[in-house]
Coordinates of C-alpha atoms in Angstrom, one line a residue:
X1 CA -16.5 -26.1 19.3
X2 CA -16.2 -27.8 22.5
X3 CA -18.5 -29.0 25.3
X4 CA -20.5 -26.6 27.7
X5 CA -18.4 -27.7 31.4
X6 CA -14.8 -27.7 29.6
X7 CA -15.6 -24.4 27.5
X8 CA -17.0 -22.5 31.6
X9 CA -13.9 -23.7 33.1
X10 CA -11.8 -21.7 30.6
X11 CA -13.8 -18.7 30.9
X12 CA -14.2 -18.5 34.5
X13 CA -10.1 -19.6 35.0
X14 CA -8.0 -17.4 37.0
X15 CA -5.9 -15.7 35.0
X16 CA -2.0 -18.1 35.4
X17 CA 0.4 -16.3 37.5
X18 CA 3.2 -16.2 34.7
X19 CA 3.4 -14.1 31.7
X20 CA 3.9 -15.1 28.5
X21 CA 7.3 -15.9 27.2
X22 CA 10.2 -18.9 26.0
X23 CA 10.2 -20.6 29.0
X24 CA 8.4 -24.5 28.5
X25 CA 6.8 -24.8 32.1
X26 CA 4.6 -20.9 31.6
X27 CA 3.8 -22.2 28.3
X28 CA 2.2 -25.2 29.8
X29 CA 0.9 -23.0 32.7
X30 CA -1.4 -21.1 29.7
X31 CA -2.3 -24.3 27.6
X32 CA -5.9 -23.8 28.8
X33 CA -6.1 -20.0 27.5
X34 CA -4.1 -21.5 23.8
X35 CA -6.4 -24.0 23.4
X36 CA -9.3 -22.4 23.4
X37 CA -7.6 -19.3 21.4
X38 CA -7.4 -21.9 18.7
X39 CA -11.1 -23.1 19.3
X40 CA -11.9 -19.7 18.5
X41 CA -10.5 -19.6 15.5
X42 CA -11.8 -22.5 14.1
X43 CA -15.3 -21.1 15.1
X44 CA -14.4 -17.8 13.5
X45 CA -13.8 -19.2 10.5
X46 CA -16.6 -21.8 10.6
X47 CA -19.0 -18.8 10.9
X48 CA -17.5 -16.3 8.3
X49 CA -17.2 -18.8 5.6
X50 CA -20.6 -20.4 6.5
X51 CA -21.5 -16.6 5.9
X52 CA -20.2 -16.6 2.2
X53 CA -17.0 -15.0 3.2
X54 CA -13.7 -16.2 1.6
X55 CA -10.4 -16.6 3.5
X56 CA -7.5 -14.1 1.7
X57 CA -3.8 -13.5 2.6
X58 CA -2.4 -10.4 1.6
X59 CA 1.5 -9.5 2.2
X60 CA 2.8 -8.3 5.5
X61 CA 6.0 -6.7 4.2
X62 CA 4.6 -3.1 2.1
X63 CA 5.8 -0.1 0.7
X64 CA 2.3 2.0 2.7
X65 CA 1.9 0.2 6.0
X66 CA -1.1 2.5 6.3
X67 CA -2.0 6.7 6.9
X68 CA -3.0 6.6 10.7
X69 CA -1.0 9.6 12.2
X70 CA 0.0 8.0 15.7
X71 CA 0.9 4.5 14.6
X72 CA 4.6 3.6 14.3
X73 CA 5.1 0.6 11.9
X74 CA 8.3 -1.2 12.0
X75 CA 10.9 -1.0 9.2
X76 CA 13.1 -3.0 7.1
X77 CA 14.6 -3.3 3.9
X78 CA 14.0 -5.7 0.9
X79 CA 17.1 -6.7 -1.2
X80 CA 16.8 -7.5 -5.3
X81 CA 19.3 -10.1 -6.2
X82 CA 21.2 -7.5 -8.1
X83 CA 21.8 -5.8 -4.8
X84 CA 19.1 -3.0 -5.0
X85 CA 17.3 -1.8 -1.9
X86 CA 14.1 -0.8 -1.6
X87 CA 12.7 0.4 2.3
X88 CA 9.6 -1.5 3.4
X89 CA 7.5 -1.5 6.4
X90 CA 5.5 -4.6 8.3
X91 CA 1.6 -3.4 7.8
X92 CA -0.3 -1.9 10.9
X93 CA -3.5 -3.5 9.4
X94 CA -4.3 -6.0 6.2
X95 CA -6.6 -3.0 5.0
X96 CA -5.5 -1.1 2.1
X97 CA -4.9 -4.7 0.2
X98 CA -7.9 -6.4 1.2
X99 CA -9.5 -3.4 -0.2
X100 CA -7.7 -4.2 -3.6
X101 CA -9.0 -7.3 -3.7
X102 CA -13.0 -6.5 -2.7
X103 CA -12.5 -4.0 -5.7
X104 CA -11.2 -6.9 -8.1
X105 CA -13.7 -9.2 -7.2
X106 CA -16.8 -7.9 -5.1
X107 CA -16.9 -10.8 -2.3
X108 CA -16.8 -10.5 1.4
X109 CA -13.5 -11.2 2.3
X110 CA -11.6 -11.9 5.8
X111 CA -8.2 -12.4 7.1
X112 CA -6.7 -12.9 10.5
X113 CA -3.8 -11.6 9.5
X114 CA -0.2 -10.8 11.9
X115 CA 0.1 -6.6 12.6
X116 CA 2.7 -4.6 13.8
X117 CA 2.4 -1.9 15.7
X118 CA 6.0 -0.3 17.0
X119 CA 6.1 1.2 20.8
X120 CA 2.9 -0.6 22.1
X121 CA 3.4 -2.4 24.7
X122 CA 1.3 -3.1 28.0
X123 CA -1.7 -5.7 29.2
X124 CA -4.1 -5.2 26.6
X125 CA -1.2 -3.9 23.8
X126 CA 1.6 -6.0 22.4
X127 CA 4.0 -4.8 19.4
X128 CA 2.9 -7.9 17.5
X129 CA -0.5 -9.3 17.3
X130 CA -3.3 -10.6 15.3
X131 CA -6.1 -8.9 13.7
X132 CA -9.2 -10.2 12.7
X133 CA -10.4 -8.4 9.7
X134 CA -13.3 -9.1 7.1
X135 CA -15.4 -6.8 5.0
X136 CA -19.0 -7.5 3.5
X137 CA -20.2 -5.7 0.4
X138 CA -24.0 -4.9 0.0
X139 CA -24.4 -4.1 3.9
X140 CA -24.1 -1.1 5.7
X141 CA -23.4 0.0 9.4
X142 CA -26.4 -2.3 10.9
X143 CA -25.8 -4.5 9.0
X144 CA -22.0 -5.0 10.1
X145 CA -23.1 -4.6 13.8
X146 CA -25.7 -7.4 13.4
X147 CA -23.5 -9.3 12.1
X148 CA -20.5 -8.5 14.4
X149 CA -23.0 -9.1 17.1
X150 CA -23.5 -12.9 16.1
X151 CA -20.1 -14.1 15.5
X152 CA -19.2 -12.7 19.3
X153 CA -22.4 -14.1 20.2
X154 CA -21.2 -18.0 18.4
X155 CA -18.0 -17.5 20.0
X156 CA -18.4 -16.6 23.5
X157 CA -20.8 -18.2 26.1
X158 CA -24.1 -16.2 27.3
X159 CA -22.4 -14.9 30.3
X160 CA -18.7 -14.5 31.7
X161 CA -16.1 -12.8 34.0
X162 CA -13.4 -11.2 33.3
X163 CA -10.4 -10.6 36.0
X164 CA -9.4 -7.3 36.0
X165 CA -6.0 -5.7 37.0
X166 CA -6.8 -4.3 40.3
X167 CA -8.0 -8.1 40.9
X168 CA -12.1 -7.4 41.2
X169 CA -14.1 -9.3 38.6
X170 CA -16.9 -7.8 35.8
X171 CA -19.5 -9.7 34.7
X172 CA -21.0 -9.6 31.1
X173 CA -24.0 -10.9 29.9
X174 CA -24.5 -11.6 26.1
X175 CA -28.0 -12.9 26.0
X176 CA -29.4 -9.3 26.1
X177 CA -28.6 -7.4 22.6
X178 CA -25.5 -5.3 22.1
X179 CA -26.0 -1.8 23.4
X180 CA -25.8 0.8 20.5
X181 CA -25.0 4.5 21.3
X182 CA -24.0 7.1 19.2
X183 CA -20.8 9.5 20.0
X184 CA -23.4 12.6 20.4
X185 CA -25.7 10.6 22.9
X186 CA -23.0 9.2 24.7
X187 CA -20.9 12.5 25.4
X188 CA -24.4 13.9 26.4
X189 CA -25.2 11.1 29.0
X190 CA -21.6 10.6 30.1
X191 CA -19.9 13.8 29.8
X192 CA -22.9 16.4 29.9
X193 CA -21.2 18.0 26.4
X194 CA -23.3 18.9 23.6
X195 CA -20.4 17.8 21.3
X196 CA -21.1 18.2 17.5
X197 CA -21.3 22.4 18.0
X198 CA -17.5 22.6 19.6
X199 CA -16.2 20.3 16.7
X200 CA -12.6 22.2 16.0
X201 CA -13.1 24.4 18.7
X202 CA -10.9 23.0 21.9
X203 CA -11.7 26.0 24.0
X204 CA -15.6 25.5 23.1
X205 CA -15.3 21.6 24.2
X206 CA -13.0 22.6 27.5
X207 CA -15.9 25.0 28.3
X208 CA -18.4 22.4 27.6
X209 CA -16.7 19.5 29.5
X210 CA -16.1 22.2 32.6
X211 CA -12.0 21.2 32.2
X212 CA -9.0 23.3 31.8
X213 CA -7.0 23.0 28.1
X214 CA -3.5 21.6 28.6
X215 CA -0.8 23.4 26.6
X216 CA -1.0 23.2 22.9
X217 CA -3.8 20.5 23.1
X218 CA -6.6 20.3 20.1
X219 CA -9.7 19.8 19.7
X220 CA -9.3 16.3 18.8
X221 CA -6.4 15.5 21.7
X222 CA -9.4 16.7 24.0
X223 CA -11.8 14.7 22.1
X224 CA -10.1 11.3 22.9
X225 CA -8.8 12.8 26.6
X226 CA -12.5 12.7 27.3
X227 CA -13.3 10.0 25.5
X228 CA -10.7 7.7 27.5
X229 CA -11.5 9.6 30.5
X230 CA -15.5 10.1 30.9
X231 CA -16.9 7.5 28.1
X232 CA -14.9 4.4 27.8
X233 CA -15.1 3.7 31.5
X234 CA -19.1 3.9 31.4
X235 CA -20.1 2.0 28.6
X236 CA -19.4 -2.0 27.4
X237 CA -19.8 -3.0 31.9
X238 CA -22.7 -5.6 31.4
X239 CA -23.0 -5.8 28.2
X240 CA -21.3 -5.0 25.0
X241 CA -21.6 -1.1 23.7
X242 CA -21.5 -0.1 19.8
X243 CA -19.9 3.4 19.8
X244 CA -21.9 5.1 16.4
X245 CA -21.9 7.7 14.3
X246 CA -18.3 9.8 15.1
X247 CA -17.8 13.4 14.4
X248 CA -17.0 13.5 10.6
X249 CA -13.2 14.8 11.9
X250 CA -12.7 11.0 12.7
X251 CA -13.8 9.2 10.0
X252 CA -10.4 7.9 8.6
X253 CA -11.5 5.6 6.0
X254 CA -15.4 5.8 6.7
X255 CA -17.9 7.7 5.0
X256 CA -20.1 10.4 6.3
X257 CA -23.5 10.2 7.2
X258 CA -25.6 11.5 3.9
X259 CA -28.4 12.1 6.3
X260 CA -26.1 14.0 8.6
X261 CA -22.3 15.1 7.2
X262 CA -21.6 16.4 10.7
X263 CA -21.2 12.7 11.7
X264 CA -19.4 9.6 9.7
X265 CA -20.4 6.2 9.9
X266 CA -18.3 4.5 12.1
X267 CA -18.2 2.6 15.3
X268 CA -16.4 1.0 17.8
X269 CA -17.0 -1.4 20.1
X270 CA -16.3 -2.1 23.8
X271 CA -16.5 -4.7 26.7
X272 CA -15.1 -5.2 30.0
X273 CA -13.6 -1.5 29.3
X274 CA -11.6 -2.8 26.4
X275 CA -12.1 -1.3 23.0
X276 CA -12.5 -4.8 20.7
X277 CA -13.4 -3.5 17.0
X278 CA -13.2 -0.3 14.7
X279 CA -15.7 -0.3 11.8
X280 CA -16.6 1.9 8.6
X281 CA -19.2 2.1 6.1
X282 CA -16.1 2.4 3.7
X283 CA -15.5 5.4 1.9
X284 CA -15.1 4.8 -2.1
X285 CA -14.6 8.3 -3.6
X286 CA -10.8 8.4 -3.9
X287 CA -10.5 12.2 -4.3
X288 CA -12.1 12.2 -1.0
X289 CA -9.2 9.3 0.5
X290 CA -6.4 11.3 -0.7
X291 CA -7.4 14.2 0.9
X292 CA -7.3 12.8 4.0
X293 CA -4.3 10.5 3.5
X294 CA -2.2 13.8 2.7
X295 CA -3.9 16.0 5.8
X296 CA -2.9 12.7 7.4
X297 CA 0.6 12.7 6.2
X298 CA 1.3 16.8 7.1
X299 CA 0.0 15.5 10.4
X300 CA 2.8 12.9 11.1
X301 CA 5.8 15.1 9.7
X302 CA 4.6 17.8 12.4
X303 CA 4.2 15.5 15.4
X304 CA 7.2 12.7 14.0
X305 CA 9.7 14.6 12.3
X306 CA 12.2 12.5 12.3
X307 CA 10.1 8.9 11.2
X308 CA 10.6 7.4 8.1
X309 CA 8.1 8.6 5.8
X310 CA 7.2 6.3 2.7
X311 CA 4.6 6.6 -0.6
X312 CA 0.9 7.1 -0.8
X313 CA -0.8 3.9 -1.6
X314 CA -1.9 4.4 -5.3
X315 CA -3.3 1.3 -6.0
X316 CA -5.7 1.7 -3.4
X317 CA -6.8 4.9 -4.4
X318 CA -7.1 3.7 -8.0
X319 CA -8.8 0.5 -6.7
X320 CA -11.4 2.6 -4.4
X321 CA -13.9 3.7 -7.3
X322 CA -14.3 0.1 -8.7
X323 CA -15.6 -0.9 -4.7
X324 CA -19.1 -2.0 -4.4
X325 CA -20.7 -0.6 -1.5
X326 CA -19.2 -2.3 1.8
X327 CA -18.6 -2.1 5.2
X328 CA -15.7 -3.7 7.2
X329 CA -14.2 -4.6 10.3
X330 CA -10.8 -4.7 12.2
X331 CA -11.1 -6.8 15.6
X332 CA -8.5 -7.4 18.0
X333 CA -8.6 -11.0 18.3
X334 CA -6.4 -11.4 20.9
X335 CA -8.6 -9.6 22.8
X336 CA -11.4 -11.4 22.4
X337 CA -9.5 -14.2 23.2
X338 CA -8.5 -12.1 26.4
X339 CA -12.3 -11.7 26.7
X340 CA -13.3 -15.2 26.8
X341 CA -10.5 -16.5 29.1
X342 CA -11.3 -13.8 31.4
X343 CA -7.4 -12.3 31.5
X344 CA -6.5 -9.1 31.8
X345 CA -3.1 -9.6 29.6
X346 CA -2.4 -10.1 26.8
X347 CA 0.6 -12.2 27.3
X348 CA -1.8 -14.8 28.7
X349 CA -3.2 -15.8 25.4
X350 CA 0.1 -15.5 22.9
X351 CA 1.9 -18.5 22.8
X352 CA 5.1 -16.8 22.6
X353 CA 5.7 -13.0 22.5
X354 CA 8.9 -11.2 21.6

């Protein structure tokens, strides 16, 4: 990808003192950080399709731009050429139809495909950006880490720093294996809560975490209050943390654990106190999917009343049955971009943001 000296300069660079934007001389000032974005890519792709895994492009413009309840898609409108108008949105993830396509043809797909994701905006967030998503029938949630684990592993060098925002430095070393902790274990070490008994109970998990219950806060706005609060800070600081095996209340698109159905088989992953990755062991039963789409759905229209509100994705659920076994992926890859140049914005490695 590119030699040793020129690849540790880039990763041990300050981060440039301007943010990203039009302007020709801050563009120049962040060549280093866009140049090896695009080295990335290139090894990305080197190591996916050397993997078996075929390139797809799916549209970004959709009638479903996915189910997750706090993610505002942006809107627009598609014209026929006999004048009629049909509302669409700009995708918050390529998943739904790279779904479709697994289900058509069984092969491990992946697309770096452009996202939109409306009100995000900060260092590690931007409205637009790019998601790195592939999905690899016949392997399950070790499987996806393993591999997971050696495309970061190609990518990045066996040790870097990242500058942080208050301006100290964290070091990370990749030449030990990813760390892999389950939610239970990891609430246990961290937080002290036994966490699996309070599931739906936020007075139980308040008592448990010795905290006070804000006003009309739930169980699962606890759950990710203490999980941003106690967890996230403690693990990925050396090394690289896989977050297992979530309560089954959080597995979105994820199956559950047939060994356990108190947990679902997804994980996360963190470095540098950055979450980089969400991953399932992909749910296939569609009566299942829908079922959570619409609890999804009642969700939204309670908390977003006045968003637009658009159709359930049909062809997914219809596709979902005909889905070999799988597990997949979504990776921010501006982030691991972020990572490797050891920035803590975001702006640093876009070569123009909006």
């Amino acid at each position: 990808m590119s030699d040793p000296a020129t690849t540790q300069r880039a990763f041990t660079a300050q981060s440039p003192r301007f943010s990203a934007g039009a302007d020709p001389d801050r563009i120049r000032d962040r060549l280093p950080f866009l140049h090896r974005r695009g080295m990335m890519q290139r090894g990305i792709r080197a190591f996916l399709e050397g993997r078996g895994h075929v390139e797809v492009e799916t549209p970004y413009a959709v009638r479903t731009p996915g189910e997750e309840v706090h993610l505002h898609p942006f809107h627009t409108v598609r014209e026929t050429p006999q004048g009629e108008k049909e509302p669409l949105f700009l995708h918050t993830s390529p998943e739904f139809a790279m779904k479709r396509i697994i289900a058509a043809t069984g092969l491990p797909v992946f697309q770096f495909a452009r996202v939109w994701r409306n009100g995000e905006r900060s260092g590690l967030h931007a409205p637009e950006f790019t998601m790195l998503e592939w999905y690899h029938p016949g392997i399950g949630l070790d499987g996806l880490m393993d591999e997971t684990e050696s495309l970061i592993k190609a990518v990045l060098p066996p040790r870097l720093e990242r500058h942080r925002p208050d301006g100290s430095t964290q070091s990370l070393d990749f030449t030990q294996p990813f760390e892999r902790l389950t939610m239970v274990d990891a609430f246990q070490r961290h937080a002290g809560i036994d966490l699996l008994p309070t599931e739906g109970n936020a007075h139980a998990l308040a008592s448990a975490a010795g905290c006070t219950l804000r006003a009309d806060e739930s169980w699962e706005d606890l759950f990710f209050r203490l999980l941003m609060e106690r967890i996230e800070p403690a693990i990925g600081r050396t090394r690289p943390t896989f977050l297992t095996h979530w309560p089954a209340s959080q597995a979105a698109l994820a199956c559950r654990d047939p060994r356990n159905p108190q947990v679902a088989l997804r994980f996360e992953l963190y470095a540098a106190g950055m979450e980089l990755a969400n991953a399932f062991e992909e749910l296939t039963d569609a009566t299942e999917q829908r079922a959570r789409f619409e609890a999804d759905r009642t969700a939204r229209r309670i908390f977003y009343p006045h968003r637009p509100d658009w159709p359930m994705d049909e062809a997914l659920l219809h596709a979902l049955p005909h889905m070999p076994p799988c597990s997949g992926i979504a990776l921010g890859f501006d982030r691991l971009v972020m990572l490797a140049c050891g920035t803590p914005r975001i702006q640093d490695v876009l070569w123009i943001s909006a």
